[in-house]
Coordinates of C-alpha atoms in Angstrom, one line a residue:
Chain L
X1 CA -51.3 -3.8 -34.4
X2 CA -51.2 -1.0 -36.9
X3 CA -49.1 -1.1 -40.1
X4 CA -46.5 1.2 -38.4
X5 CA -46.3 -1.0 -35.4
X6 CA -45.7 -4.0 -37.6
X7 CA -43.0 -2.1 -39.5
X8 CA -41.3 -1.1 -36.2
X9 CA -41.5 -4.7 -35.1
X10 CA -39.9 -5.9 -38.4
X11 CA -37.1 -3.4 -37.9
X12 CA -36.2 -5.2 -34.7
X13 CA -34.4 -7.5 -37.1
X14 CA -32.6 -4.8 -38.9
X15 CA -29.5 -5.3 -36.8
X16 CA -29.1 -8.8 -38.0
X17 CA -29.9 -8.0 -41.6
X18 CA -27.3 -5.2 -41.5
X19 CA -24.6 -7.2 -39.8
X20 CA -25.0 -10.1 -42.2
X21 CA -24.8 -7.6 -45.1
X22 CA -21.7 -5.9 -43.8
X23 CA -19.9 -9.1 -42.8
X24 CA -21.0 -10.5 -46.1
X25 CA -19.3 -7.6 -47.9
X26 CA -16.2 -8.2 -45.8
X27 CA -16.1 -11.7 -47.4
X28 CA -17.3 -10.7 -50.9
X29 CA -15.0 -7.8 -51.7
X30 CA -11.6 -9.5 -50.8
X31 CA -12.8 -12.7 -52.4
X32 CA -13.8 -10.9 -55.6
X33 CA -10.6 -9.0 -55.8
X34 CA -8.2 -11.8 -55.0
X35 CA -9.9 -14.4 -57.2
X36 CA -10.7 -12.0 -60.0
X37 CA -7.1 -11.0 -60.2
X38 CA -5.9 -14.6 -59.9
X39 CA -8.2 -15.7 -62.7
X40 CA -6.8 -12.9 -64.8
X41 CA -3.2 -13.8 -64.3
X42 CA -3.0 -17.6 -64.0
X43 CA -3.0 -20.2 -66.7
X44 CA -3.3 -24.0 -66.9
X45 CA -4.0 -26.1 -63.8
X46 CA -3.8 -23.1 -61.4
X47 CA -6.4 -21.2 -63.4
X48 CA -8.6 -24.3 -63.4
X49 CA -8.4 -24.5 -59.6
X50 CA -9.2 -20.8 -59.2
X51 CA -12.1 -21.1 -61.6
X52 CA -13.4 -24.2 -59.8
X53 CA -13.5 -22.3 -56.5
X54 CA -15.2 -19.3 -58.0
X55 CA -17.8 -21.6 -59.7
X56 CA -18.5 -23.5 -56.5
X57 CA -19.5 -20.3 -54.7
X58 CA -21.2 -18.8 -57.7
X59 CA -23.1 -21.8 -59.0
X60 CA -24.5 -23.2 -55.8
X61 CA -27.9 -22.1 -54.5
X62 CA -27.3 -19.9 -51.5
X63 CA -30.0 -21.7 -49.5
X64 CA -28.1 -25.0 -50.0
X65 CA -24.8 -23.4 -49.0
X66 CA -26.5 -22.1 -45.9
X67 CA -27.9 -25.5 -44.9
X68 CA -24.7 -27.3 -45.7
X69 CA -22.5 -25.0 -43.6
X70 CA -25.0 -24.5 -40.8
X71 CA -26.2 -28.1 -40.3
X72 CA -23.4 -30.3 -41.6
X73 CA -20.2 -28.6 -40.5
X74 CA -21.0 -29.3 -36.8
X75 CA -21.1 -33.0 -37.5
X76 CA -17.4 -32.8 -38.4
X77 CA -16.7 -30.8 -35.2
X78 CA -16.8 -27.3 -36.8
X79 CA -19.4 -25.1 -35.2
X80 CA -19.8 -21.6 -36.6
X81 CA -22.2 -18.9 -35.4
X82 CA -25.3 -18.3 -37.5
X83 CA -24.0 -14.9 -38.5
X84 CA -20.6 -16.2 -39.6
X85 CA -22.2 -19.0 -41.7
X86 CA -24.7 -16.5 -43.2
X87 CA -22.0 -13.9 -44.0
X88 CA -19.7 -16.5 -45.5
X89 CA -22.3 -18.2 -47.7
X90 CA -23.9 -15.0 -48.9
X91 CA -20.7 -13.1 -49.1
X92 CA -18.7 -15.7 -51.1
X93 CA -21.7 -16.3 -53.4
X94 CA -21.8 -12.6 -54.2
X95 CA -18.0 -12.5 -54.3
X96 CA -18.1 -15.1 -56.9
X97 CA -20.1 -12.9 -59.2
X98 CA -17.9 -9.9 -58.2
X99 CA -14.8 -11.7 -59.2
X100 CA -16.1 -11.9 -62.8
X101 CA -16.6 -8.1 -62.8
X102 CA -13.0 -7.7 -61.6
X103 CA -11.6 -10.1 -64.2
X104 CA -13.7 -8.5 -67.0
X105 CA -12.6 -5.0 -66.0
X106 CA -8.9 -6.1 -66.0
X107 CA -9.3 -7.8 -69.4
X108 CA -11.0 -4.9 -71.0
X109 CA -8.1 -2.6 -70.4
X110 CA -5.9 -1.7 -73.4
X111 CA -2.9 -4.0 -73.3
X112 CA -0.8 -0.9 -74.2
X113 CA -1.2 0.2 -70.6
X114 CA 0.7 -2.8 -69.3
X115 CA 3.3 -2.4 -72.0
X116 CA 3.9 1.2 -71.1
X117 CA 4.3 0.2 -67.5
X118 CA 6.8 -2.5 -68.5
X119 CA 8.7 -0.2 -70.8
X120 CA 9.1 2.2 -67.9
X121 CA 10.7 -0.5 -65.8
X122 CA 7.9 -1.1 -63.3
X123 CA 7.5 -4.5 -61.7
X124 CA 4.5 -6.5 -62.7
X125 CA 2.9 -6.1 -59.3
X126 CA 3.4 -2.4 -59.5
X127 CA 1.7 -2.3 -62.9
X128 CA -1.2 -4.1 -61.4
X129 CA -1.5 -1.8 -58.3
X130 CA -0.7 1.5 -59.9
X131 CA -2.0 1.2 -63.5
X132 CA -4.4 -1.6 -64.0
X133 CA -6.5 -1.7 -60.8
X134 CA -7.1 2.0 -60.5
X135 CA -8.6 2.0 -64.0
X136 CA -10.4 -1.3 -63.4
X137 CA -12.1 0.0 -60.3
X138 CA -14.0 2.6 -62.3
X139 CA -15.5 -0.1 -64.5
X140 CA -16.3 -2.3 -61.5
X141 CA -18.0 0.1 -59.2
X142 CA -21.5 0.0 -60.7
X143 CA -21.5 -3.8 -60.7
X144 CA -20.3 -3.9 -57.1
X145 CA -23.1 -1.6 -55.9
X146 CA -25.7 -3.7 -57.7
X147 CA -24.3 -6.8 -56.0
X148 CA -24.4 -5.0 -52.6
X149 CA -28.1 -4.5 -53.2
X150 CA -28.4 -8.2 -54.2
X151 CA -26.7 -9.1 -50.9
X152 CA -29.1 -7.0 -48.8
X153 CA -32.0 -8.8 -50.4
X154 CA -30.3 -12.2 -50.2
X155 CA -30.1 -11.9 -46.4
X156 CA -33.8 -12.7 -46.2
X157 CA -32.7 -16.3 -46.5
X158 CA -30.9 -16.3 -43.2
X159 CA -34.2 -16.5 -41.4
X160 CA -34.1 -20.2 -42.4
X161 CA -31.1 -20.8 -40.2
X162 CA -32.8 -19.3 -37.2
X163 CA -31.3 -15.8 -37.4
X164 CA -33.7 -13.1 -36.2
X165 CA -33.4 -10.8 -39.3
X166 CA -36.2 -8.7 -40.7
X167 CA -37.8 -11.6 -42.5
X168 CA -37.7 -13.8 -39.4
X169 CA -39.4 -11.0 -37.4
X170 CA -42.1 -10.8 -40.1
X171 CA -42.8 -14.5 -39.8
X172 CA -43.0 -14.2 -36.0
X173 CA -45.4 -11.2 -36.2
X174 CA -47.6 -12.8 -38.8
X175 CA -48.0 -15.9 -36.7
X176 CA -48.9 -13.8 -33.6
X177 CA -51.2 -11.5 -35.4
X178 CA -52.8 -13.8 -38.0
X179 CA -52.2 -11.1 -40.5
X180 CA -49.9 -12.4 -43.2
X181 CA -51.1 -9.9 -45.8
X182 CA -50.4 -6.8 -43.6
X183 CA -47.2 -8.2 -42.2
X184 CA -45.6 -9.3 -45.5
X185 CA -46.6 -6.0 -47.2
X186 CA -44.9 -4.3 -44.3
X187 CA -41.8 -6.5 -44.9
X188 CA -41.8 -5.5 -48.6
X189 CA -41.9 -1.9 -47.5
X190 CA -39.1 -2.5 -45.0
X191 CA -36.8 -4.0 -47.7
X192 CA -37.6 -1.1 -50.0
X193 CA -36.7 1.4 -47.3
X194 CA -33.3 -0.3 -46.8
X195 CA -32.5 -1.0 -50.5
X196 CA -33.7 2.2 -52.2
X197 CA -31.1 4.5 -50.7
X198 CA -28.5 2.0 -51.9
X199 CA -30.0 2.2 -55.4
X200 CA -29.9 5.9 -55.3
X201 CA -26.3 5.9 -54.2
X202 CA -25.5 3.5 -57.0
X203 CA -27.1 5.7 -59.6
X204 CA -25.2 8.7 -58.2
X205 CA -21.9 6.8 -58.4
X206 CA -22.6 5.6 -62.0
X207 CA -23.3 9.2 -63.0
X208 CA -20.1 10.4 -61.4
X209 CA -18.1 7.7 -63.3
X210 CA -19.8 8.7 -66.5
X211 CA -19.2 12.4 -65.9
X212 CA -15.5 12.0 -65.1
X213 CA -15.1 10.0 -68.3
X214 CA -17.0 12.6 -70.4
X215 CA -15.0 15.6 -69.1
X216 CA -11.8 13.7 -69.7
X217 CA -12.9 13.2 -73.2
X218 CA -13.1 16.9 -73.9
X219 CA -10.3 18.6 -75.7
Chain F
X1 CA 22.2 -4.4 -54.1
X2 CA 22.3 -8.1 -54.9
X3 CA 20.6 -7.5 -58.2
X4 CA 23.1 -4.9 -59.1
X5 CA 25.9 -7.4 -58.5
X6 CA 24.0 -9.8 -60.6
X7 CA 23.8 -7.5 -63.5
X8 CA 27.4 -6.4 -63.0
X9 CA 28.5 -10.0 -63.3
X10 CA 26.3 -10.7 -66.3
X11 CA 27.6 -7.6 -68.1
X12 CA 31.2 -8.2 -67.1
X13 CA 31.5 -10.4 -70.2
X14 CA 30.9 -7.3 -72.3
X15 CA 30.6 -8.4 -75.8
X16 CA 30.9 -5.0 -77.3
X17 CA 30.7 -1.3 -76.6
X18 CA 27.6 -0.8 -78.8
X19 CA 24.5 0.8 -77.3
X20 CA 22.4 -1.9 -78.9
X21 CA 23.8 -5.0 -80.5
X22 CA 21.5 -7.5 -82.2
X23 CA 23.0 -10.8 -83.3
X24 CA 21.2 -13.2 -85.7
X25 CA 17.8 -12.6 -84.1
X26 CA 15.0 -15.0 -85.0
X27 CA 11.5 -14.9 -83.9
X28 CA 8.4 -16.9 -84.7
X29 CA 4.7 -16.2 -84.0
X30 CA 3.6 -19.8 -84.0
X31 CA 4.7 -21.1 -87.3
X32 CA 5.1 -17.6 -88.9
X33 CA 8.7 -16.6 -89.0
X34 CA 8.7 -12.8 -88.3
X35 CA 12.3 -12.1 -87.8
X36 CA 15.0 -13.9 -89.8
X37 CA 18.6 -13.7 -88.8
X38 CA 18.5 -10.0 -88.0
X39 CA 21.8 -8.3 -87.2
X40 CA 21.9 -4.7 -86.2
X41 CA 24.5 -2.7 -84.3
X42 CA 23.8 0.8 -82.9
X43 CA 26.7 2.8 -81.5
X44 CA 26.0 5.2 -78.6
X45 CA 24.7 8.5 -80.0
X46 CA 23.6 7.1 -83.3
X47 CA 20.1 7.5 -84.7
X48 CA 18.8 4.6 -86.8
X49 CA 15.5 4.8 -88.7
X50 CA 13.9 1.5 -89.6
X51 CA 11.4 1.4 -92.4
X52 CA 9.7 -1.1 -94.5
X53 CA 6.2 -2.4 -95.6
X54 CA 3.7 -3.3 -92.9
X55 CA 4.3 -6.8 -91.7
X56 CA 8.0 -6.7 -92.4
X57 CA 8.8 -7.1 -88.7
X58 CA 10.1 -3.6 -87.9
X59 CA 7.9 -3.1 -84.8
X60 CA 8.5 -6.6 -83.6
X61 CA 12.3 -5.9 -83.9
X62 CA 12.3 -2.9 -81.7
X63 CA 9.8 -4.5 -79.3
X64 CA 12.3 -7.3 -78.8
X65 CA 14.9 -4.9 -77.6
X66 CA 13.1 -4.2 -74.4
X67 CA 11.5 -7.6 -74.5
X68 CA 7.9 -6.6 -74.9
X69 CA 8.2 -9.4 -77.4
X70 CA 10.3 -12.5 -76.7
X71 CA 12.7 -13.8 -79.3
X72 CA 13.5 -17.5 -79.7
X73 CA 17.0 -17.5 -81.2
X74 CA 19.8 -15.0 -81.3
X75 CA 21.1 -12.4 -78.9
X76 CA 20.4 -8.8 -78.0
X77 CA 22.8 -6.7 -75.9
X78 CA 22.1 -3.3 -74.5
X79 CA 25.4 -1.7 -73.5
X80 CA 26.9 -5.1 -73.2
X81 CA 24.1 -6.6 -71.1
X82 CA 22.3 -9.4 -72.7
X83 CA 18.5 -9.2 -72.7
X84 CA 16.7 -12.4 -73.3
X85 CA 13.4 -14.0 -72.2
X86 CA 15.5 -15.6 -69.4
X87 CA 16.8 -12.3 -68.0
X88 CA 15.9 -12.1 -64.4
X89 CA 15.8 -8.4 -63.6
X90 CA 14.2 -7.4 -66.9
X91 CA 12.4 -4.5 -65.2
X92 CA 15.8 -3.0 -64.2
X93 CA 17.2 -3.2 -67.7
X94 CA 14.0 -1.6 -69.1
X95 CA 14.5 1.5 -67.0
X96 CA 17.4 2.4 -69.2
X97 CA 15.5 1.9 -72.4
X98 CA 12.8 4.5 -73.2
X99 CA 9.9 3.6 -75.5
X100 CA 7.4 5.7 -77.3
X101 CA 4.3 3.9 -78.7
X102 CA 2.2 4.5 -81.7
X103 CA -0.9 5.0 -79.6
X104 CA 0.9 7.0 -76.8
X105 CA -0.3 4.6 -74.1
X106 CA -0.4 7.4 -71.5
X107 CA -2.1 6.5 -68.2
X108 CA -5.6 8.0 -68.5
X109 CA -6.2 8.0 -64.7
X110 CA -3.1 10.1 -64.0
X111 CA -2.3 13.8 -64.8
X112 CA 0.4 14.7 -67.2
X113 CA 2.8 15.4 -64.3
X114 CA 1.9 12.1 -62.6
X115 CA 2.4 10.2 -65.8
X116 CA 5.9 11.5 -65.9
X117 CA 6.8 11.0 -62.2
X118 CA 5.2 7.6 -61.7
X119 CA 8.2 5.4 -62.7
X120 CA 10.7 7.9 -61.3
X121 CA 9.1 7.5 -57.9
X122 CA 8.1 3.9 -58.0
X123 CA 10.9 2.3 -60.1
X124 CA 13.8 4.6 -59.3
X125 CA 12.6 5.5 -55.8
X126 CA 13.1 9.2 -56.2
X127 CA 11.3 11.6 -53.8
X128 CA 8.2 13.3 -55.1
X129 CA 9.7 16.8 -55.1
X130 CA 12.7 15.8 -57.0
X131 CA 10.7 13.7 -59.4
X132 CA 8.4 16.6 -60.2
X133 CA 11.4 18.8 -60.9
X134 CA 12.8 16.3 -63.4
X135 CA 9.3 15.9 -65.0
X136 CA 8.9 19.7 -65.3
X137 CA 12.3 19.9 -67.0
X138 CA 11.4 17.4 -69.6
X139 CA 7.9 18.7 -70.1
X140 CA 9.5 22.1 -70.9
X141 CA 11.8 20.4 -73.3
X142 CA 8.8 18.9 -75.2
X143 CA 7.2 22.4 -74.9
X144 CA 4.1 21.5 -72.8
X145 CA 4.8 22.6 -69.3
X146 CA 1.5 24.5 -69.1
X147 CA -0.5 21.2 -69.5
X148 CA 1.0 19.5 -66.4
X149 CA -2.2 19.4 -64.3
X150 CA -4.4 18.0 -67.2
X151 CA -5.4 14.5 -67.9
X152 CA -4.2 12.9 -71.1
X153 CA -7.7 12.8 -72.7
X154 CA -7.8 16.6 -72.4
X155 CA -4.8 16.9 -74.8
X156 CA -4.5 16.7 -78.5
X157 CA -2.8 13.7 -80.1
X158 CA 0.4 15.6 -80.7
X159 CA 0.5 16.9 -77.2
X160 CA -0.2 13.4 -75.8
X161 CA 2.7 12.0 -77.8
X162 CA 5.0 14.7 -76.6
X163 CA 4.0 13.9 -73.0
X164 CA 4.8 10.3 -73.8
X165 CA 8.3 11.3 -75.0
X166 CA 8.8 13.4 -71.8
X167 CA 7.6 10.4 -69.7
X168 CA 10.2 8.2 -71.3
X169 CA 13.0 10.8 -71.1
X170 CA 12.3 11.3 -67.3
X171 CA 13.9 7.9 -66.7
X172 CA 17.1 9.3 -68.4
X173 CA 17.3 6.3 -70.7
X174 CA 20.5 5.3 -72.6
X175 CA 18.5 4.3 -75.6
X176 CA 15.1 5.5 -76.9
X177 CA 12.9 3.3 -79.0
X178 CA 10.1 4.9 -81.2
X179 CA 7.5 2.6 -82.6
X180 CA 5.7 4.6 -85.4
X181 CA 5.4 7.6 -83.1
X182 CA 3.5 9.7 -85.7
X183 CA 1.3 7.1 -87.4
X184 CA -1.7 7.7 -85.3
X185 CA -1.5 11.5 -85.5
X186 CA -3.5 13.9 -87.6
X187 CA -1.2 15.4 -90.3
X188 CA -1.0 18.9 -88.7
X189 CA 0.3 17.4 -85.5
X190 CA 3.1 15.3 -87.0
X191 CA 5.6 18.1 -87.2
X192 CA 5.3 19.1 -83.5
X193 CA 6.3 15.6 -82.5
X194 CA 9.0 15.3 -85.2
X195 CA 10.5 18.6 -84.1
X196 CA 10.9 17.2 -80.5
X197 CA 12.5 14.1 -81.9
X198 CA 14.9 16.1 -84.1
X199 CA 16.0 18.1 -81.1
X200 CA 16.5 14.9 -79.2
X201 CA 18.6 13.5 -82.0
X202 CA 20.7 16.7 -82.2
X203 CA 21.4 16.4 -78.4
X204 CA 23.0 13.0 -79.1
X205 CA 20.3 10.6 -77.8
X206 CA 20.8 7.1 -79.1
X207 CA 17.6 6.4 -81.0
X208 CA 15.9 3.6 -83.0
X209 CA 12.8 4.9 -84.8
X210 CA 10.4 2.8 -86.8
X211 CA 8.8 5.5 -89.0
X212 CA 7.7 6.3 -92.5
X213 CA 8.6 9.9 -92.1
X214 CA 11.4 10.0 -94.7
X215 CA 12.0 13.7 -94.3
X216 CA 12.8 13.0 -90.7
X217 CA 15.0 10.1 -91.7
X218 CA 16.9 12.3 -94.2
X219 CA 17.5 14.9 -91.5
X220 CA 18.6 13.0 -88.5
X221 CA 19.4 9.3 -89.3
X222 CA 22.9 8.1 -89.3
X223 CA 21.7 5.0 -91.0
X224 CA 18.4 3.8 -92.5
X225 CA 17.4 0.2 -92.3
X226 CA 15.0 -1.2 -94.8
X227 CA 13.2 -4.4 -93.7
X228 CA 11.1 -6.8 -95.7
X229 CA 9.8 -10.2 -94.9
X230 CA 11.5 -10.3 -91.5
X231 CA 15.0 -9.5 -92.9
X232 CA 17.1 -6.4 -93.1
X233 CA 17.3 -6.0 -96.8
X234 CA 19.4 -2.9 -96.9
X235 CA 21.1 -0.6 -94.5
X236 CA 22.8 2.7 -95.6
X237 CA 23.3 6.3 -94.7
X238 CA 20.4 8.5 -95.9
X239 CA 22.2 10.1 -98.9
X240 CA 23.1 6.7 -100.3
X241 CA 19.8 5.1 -99.3
X242 CA 17.7 7.6 -101.1
X243 CA 20.1 8.3 -104.1
X244 CA 21.2 4.9 -104.8
X245 CA 19.2 2.1 -103.3
X246 CA 20.8 -1.3 -104.0
X247 CA 17.9 -3.6 -103.6
X248 CA 14.9 -3.9 -105.9
X249 CA 12.4 -4.1 -103.0
X250 CA 13.9 -0.9 -101.5
X251 CA 13.5 0.8 -104.8
X252 CA 9.8 -0.3 -105.1
X253 CA 9.1 0.8 -101.5
X254 CA 10.7 4.2 -102.0
X255 CA 8.9 4.6 -105.3
X256 CA 5.6 4.1 -103.4
X257 CA 6.1 6.4 -100.5
X258 CA 8.2 9.3 -101.8

C-alpha cells in the first residue's frame, strides 16, 4: 500500500470527522453565546449555577466525558448514537471555552455604550442585540476560529468510542499493513490537510478585523 | 397601550408643571454621601448650567435624572412623572430625555446616520425612510450632513460630539442633559459644539448642562447652579452669579477658573 493509498484509506473516515466537527459546532456556538451572555448578566446564586455548568464542561477531560456519556448513560436507559455523544462532549467542552471569549468580549466594551443605549430609551435586550453583541463579535471571531481548529483536532478522540473517523481508519490500516510509521505519518498529513485551510481562513479573518479597525481609526 | 395607561395614571398625580423637579435628593456610593438634599426646579424652556469642582456631584446629579445612577432618597419628576429606581417603564421615560456624554459614546459599529436612526426605529418604531429623514434634518442642524455615511472614528472629536447631539435630538426629547460635553475636546473644537448648543438654547430647548464653559453659561443660562460637596451651594442668574457671588466657595471657584 503506497502512502497515497493509505491517505485515501484514512480519508474514508473524513465523513465522520467532519460531521462530529460540524455537529460539535452546533453545540459549541449556542452554548458559548447563551452561557457567556448569562455569565455576563447574572449575579449571586444564578451566576454560580451558570459558572458551575461552564466549568463542568470546560474542566473535564474530553475523553472522560466521552466515556461517561457513551458507556454510562445506557445504564440509566438513555442510549445516544456515537455521533451525538461525540458532538455533545466535544462541542460543549469547546463551548465552555468559547463562553469565556463571549463574556470577556462583552466585559471589555466601554460601559458608555450601554449607557448611551439606555439614555436613548432602548430596552436592555435591544442594547445587547443591537449594540453590545455586534461589537463583541468582532473581538470573539479569532478565538472562535482557533477553537474550531481545536475541535477538528479533538475529534481524533472519538475513535475511542468506536466511531470510524480518520484516526480510527488509521488504526485499522496500520493493523492490516503492519506499517504504523507510514500510516500514522499519513494521519498527521491528513489532519494537516484538513486543519491548515481553517488556519489560513482564521488568519484572513483576523486581518480583516484588524484592517476594519485601522481604517475606522483614520481621520 | 397598557404601559401608556400605566404612565398616565402615575403622572395623573402631577406634582408640578416643571420640566424637571428634583426634591431633596440624596445619594450614596457605599458610605460616601455624593448628593445631599439637592433641590432643583427647571421650568420648560429654561437652560440651567451646573458647575463646581470635580467630585462635587454635578455629573451624578444629572445622571440621576435619567436614572443612569440610582438615588436612595428624595424624588425626581420629569414633566410630572416620577422617575425612581422602582419605575417600571424606565426606557419609555428615557426616550423623552436626551443625553450628551463627555466621551460622546457613539456606536462605533454604526454609521453616523445609523447612530441617529437606531433608537427612532427600534425604540419609537418609526419606519426606516421616515427615521432617516428625521436624522438628516438634525444632522443638518448640527451642520454635518455630509458625514452621514462615515463611521464615528473617521470624524474629529467636535464632529463626533455634534453627531451625538443630533442623535439625542432625533428622539425629540423634552429635556436635554449635557454631561461635560466639551471637556474631552481639543480647544479648537470646543466652539463648534458650543455654537450648536447655543442655537439649541435659543430655540427654547429645556437644557441642563454640566460644564465649565463660563462664556457659554453667561450667554445662555437662565440660572447657574454651583455645587460643592454634594450640595447646591448657590443658584443665581448669570449676571448676579458672576458679579456678586454670595458664597465664599463660589468666589474661590470663580477666582480659579475665570
